XYZ file of C-alpha atoms in Angstrom:
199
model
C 20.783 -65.377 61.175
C 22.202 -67.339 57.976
C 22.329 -65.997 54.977
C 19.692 -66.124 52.244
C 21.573 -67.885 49.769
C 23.338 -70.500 52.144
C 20.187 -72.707 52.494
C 20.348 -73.012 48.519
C 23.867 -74.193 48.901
C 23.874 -76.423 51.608
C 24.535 -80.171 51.215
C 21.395 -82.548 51.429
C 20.917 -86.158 50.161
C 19.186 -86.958 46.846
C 15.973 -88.500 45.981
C 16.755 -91.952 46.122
C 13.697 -93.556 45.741
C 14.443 -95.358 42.370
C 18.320 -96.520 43.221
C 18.038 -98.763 39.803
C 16.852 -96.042 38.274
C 19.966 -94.155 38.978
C 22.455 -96.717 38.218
C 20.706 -97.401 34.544
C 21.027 -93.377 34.042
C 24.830 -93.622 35.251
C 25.207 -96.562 32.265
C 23.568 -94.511 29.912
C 26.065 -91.427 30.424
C 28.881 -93.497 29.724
C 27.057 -95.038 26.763
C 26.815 -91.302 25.278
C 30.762 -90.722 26.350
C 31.723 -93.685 24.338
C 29.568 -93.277 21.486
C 31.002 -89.435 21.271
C 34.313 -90.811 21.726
C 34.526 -92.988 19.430
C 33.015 -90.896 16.717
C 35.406 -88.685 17.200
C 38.049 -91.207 17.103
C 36.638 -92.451 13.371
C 36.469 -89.028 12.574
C 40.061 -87.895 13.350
C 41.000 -90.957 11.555
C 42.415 -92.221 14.720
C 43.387 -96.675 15.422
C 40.379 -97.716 17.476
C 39.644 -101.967 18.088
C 36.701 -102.990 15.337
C 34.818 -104.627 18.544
C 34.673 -101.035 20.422
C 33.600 -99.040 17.152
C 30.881 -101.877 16.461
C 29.418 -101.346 20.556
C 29.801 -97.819 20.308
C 27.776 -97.175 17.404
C 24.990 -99.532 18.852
C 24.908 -97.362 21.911
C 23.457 -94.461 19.873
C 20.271 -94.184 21.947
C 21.615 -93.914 25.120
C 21.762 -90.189 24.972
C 17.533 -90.546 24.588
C 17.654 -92.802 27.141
C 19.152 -90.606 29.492
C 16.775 -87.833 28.310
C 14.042 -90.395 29.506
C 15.934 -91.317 32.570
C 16.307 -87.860 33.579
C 12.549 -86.762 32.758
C 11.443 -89.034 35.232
C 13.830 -88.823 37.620
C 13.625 -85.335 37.894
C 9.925 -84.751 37.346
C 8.990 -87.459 40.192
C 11.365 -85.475 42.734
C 9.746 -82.457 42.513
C 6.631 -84.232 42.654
C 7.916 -85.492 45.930
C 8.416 -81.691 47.082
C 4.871 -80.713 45.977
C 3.358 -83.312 47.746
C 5.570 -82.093 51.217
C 4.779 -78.579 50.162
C 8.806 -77.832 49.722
C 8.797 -76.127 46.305
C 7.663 -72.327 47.390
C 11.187 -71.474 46.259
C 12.884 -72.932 43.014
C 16.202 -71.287 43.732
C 18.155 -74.534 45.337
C 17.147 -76.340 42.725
C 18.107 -74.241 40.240
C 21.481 -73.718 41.922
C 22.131 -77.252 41.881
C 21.739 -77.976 39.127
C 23.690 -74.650 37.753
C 26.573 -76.073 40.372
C 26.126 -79.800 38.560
C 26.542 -78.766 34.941
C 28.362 -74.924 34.373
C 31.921 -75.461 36.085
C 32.829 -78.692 33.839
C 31.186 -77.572 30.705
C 32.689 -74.109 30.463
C 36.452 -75.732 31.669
C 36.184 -78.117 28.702
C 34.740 -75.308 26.315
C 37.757 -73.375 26.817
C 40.174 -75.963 27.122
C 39.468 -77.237 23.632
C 38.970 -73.618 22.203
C 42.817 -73.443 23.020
C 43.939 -76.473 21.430
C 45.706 -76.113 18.292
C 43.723 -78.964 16.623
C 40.671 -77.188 17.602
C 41.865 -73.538 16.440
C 41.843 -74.260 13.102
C 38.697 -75.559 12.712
C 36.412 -72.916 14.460
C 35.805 -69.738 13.354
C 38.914 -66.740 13.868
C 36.401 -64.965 16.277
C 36.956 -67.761 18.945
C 34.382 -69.279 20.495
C 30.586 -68.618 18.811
C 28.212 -66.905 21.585
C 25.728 -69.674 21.184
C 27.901 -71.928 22.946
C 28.235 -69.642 25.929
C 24.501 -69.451 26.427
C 23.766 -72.992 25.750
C 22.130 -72.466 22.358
C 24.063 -74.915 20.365
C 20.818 -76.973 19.288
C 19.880 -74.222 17.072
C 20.716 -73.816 13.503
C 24.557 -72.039 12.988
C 26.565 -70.802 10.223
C 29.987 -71.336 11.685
C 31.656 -74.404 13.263
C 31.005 -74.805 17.102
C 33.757 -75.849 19.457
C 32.106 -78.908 21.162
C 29.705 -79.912 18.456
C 28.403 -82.272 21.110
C 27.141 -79.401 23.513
C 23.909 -79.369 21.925
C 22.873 -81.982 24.178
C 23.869 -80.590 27.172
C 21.561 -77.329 25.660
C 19.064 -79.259 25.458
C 18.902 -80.697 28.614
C 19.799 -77.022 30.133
C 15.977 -75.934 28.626
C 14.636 -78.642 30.446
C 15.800 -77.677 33.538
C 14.381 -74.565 33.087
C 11.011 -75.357 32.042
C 10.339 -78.045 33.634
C 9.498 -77.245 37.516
C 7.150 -75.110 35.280
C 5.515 -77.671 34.145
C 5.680 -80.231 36.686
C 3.772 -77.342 38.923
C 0.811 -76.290 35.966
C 0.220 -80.045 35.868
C 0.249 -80.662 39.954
C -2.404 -77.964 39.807
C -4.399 -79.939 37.368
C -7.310 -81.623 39.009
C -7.217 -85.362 38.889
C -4.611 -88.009 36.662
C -6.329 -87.573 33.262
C -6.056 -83.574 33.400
C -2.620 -84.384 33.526
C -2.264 -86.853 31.220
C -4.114 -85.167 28.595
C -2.299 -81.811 29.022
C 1.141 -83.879 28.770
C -0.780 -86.051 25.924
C -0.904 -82.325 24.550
C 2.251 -81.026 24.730
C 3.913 -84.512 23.306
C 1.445 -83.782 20.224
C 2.290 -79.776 19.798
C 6.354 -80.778 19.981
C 5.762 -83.674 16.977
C 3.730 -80.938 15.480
C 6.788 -78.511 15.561
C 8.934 -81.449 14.672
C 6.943 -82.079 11.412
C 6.454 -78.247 10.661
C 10.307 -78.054 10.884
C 11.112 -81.046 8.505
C 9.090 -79.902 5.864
C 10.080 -76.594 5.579
């Protein structure tokens, strides 16, 4: 009898329905990398060719490009698994995804944390707790170590809301339920948005 938690580890192959989907999402990731690296480079003061600081800082919406990317990507595979009646269990995909992101992110957050370049810049407790828990998208006092993670945070929470949401809306009856509750929740976030600017 296998055990419970192999089936959430074992190998399959991806939804591959939209391959050009895919390889656009692939661009945009490097798109973010060199916009990040290069601002960093400016930043540190560091030689960089004009040409590559010029693309880079046209290639500033990549990273909601990718947020777009991934929305649909990921929403329109677990459609695919409602429609087979797959999803009983969200475990795999949470583990995959868990798998996908945690290993590289906290290597890099500690390997930075003990640079001396980085050392004196953050605060003399270490690393700030927010940055373990993937909360760096919210408002902080003190200096992060990957100022940059709040992206990654970001698209942490929408990995955990979203088979959520992707299942309240498959139980929707009909396209325009669904539309209107997404129509909704696009409205309630600019709401928020607003709310937040002016105060």
């Amino acid at each position: 009898m296998p055990a419970p938690w192999r089936p959430r580890l074992s190998l399959a192959l991806l939804d591959n329905r939209y391959p050009a989907l895919h390889g656009l999402r692939t661009l945009a990731i490097l798109g973010v990398l060199l916009h990040h690296t290069a601002f960093l480079m400016t930043f540190q003061h560091l030689p960089m060719p004009h040409q590559v600081r010029w693309v880079s800082h046209m290639l500033w919406a990549s990273l909601d490009f990718l947020f777009v990317l991934s929305g649909f990507l990921i929403g329109a595979l677990l459609f695919g698994k409602l429609e087979e009646g797959r999803v009983s269990r969200l475990g795999r995909f949470f583990t995959r995804r868990a798998f996908r992101i945690f290993p590289m992110y906290y290597v890099a957050l500690v390997g930075i944390a003990l640079l001396p370049q980085t050392a004196r810049i953050i605060p003399r407790h270490g690393i700030a707790w927010q940055e373990w828990v993937y909360l760096t998208n919210y408002p902080y006092d003190g200096r992060y170590v990957m100022y940059w993670s709040w992206s990654l945070s970001v698209e942490e929470h929408f990995y955990l809301l979203v088979p959520f949401v992707v299942m309240a809306l498959y139980r929707l009856p009909g396209h325009r339920g669904r539309l209107a509750a997404l129509g909704a929740i696009w409205a309630s976030c600019l709401l928020i948005k607003l709310m937040v600017l002016s105060a």
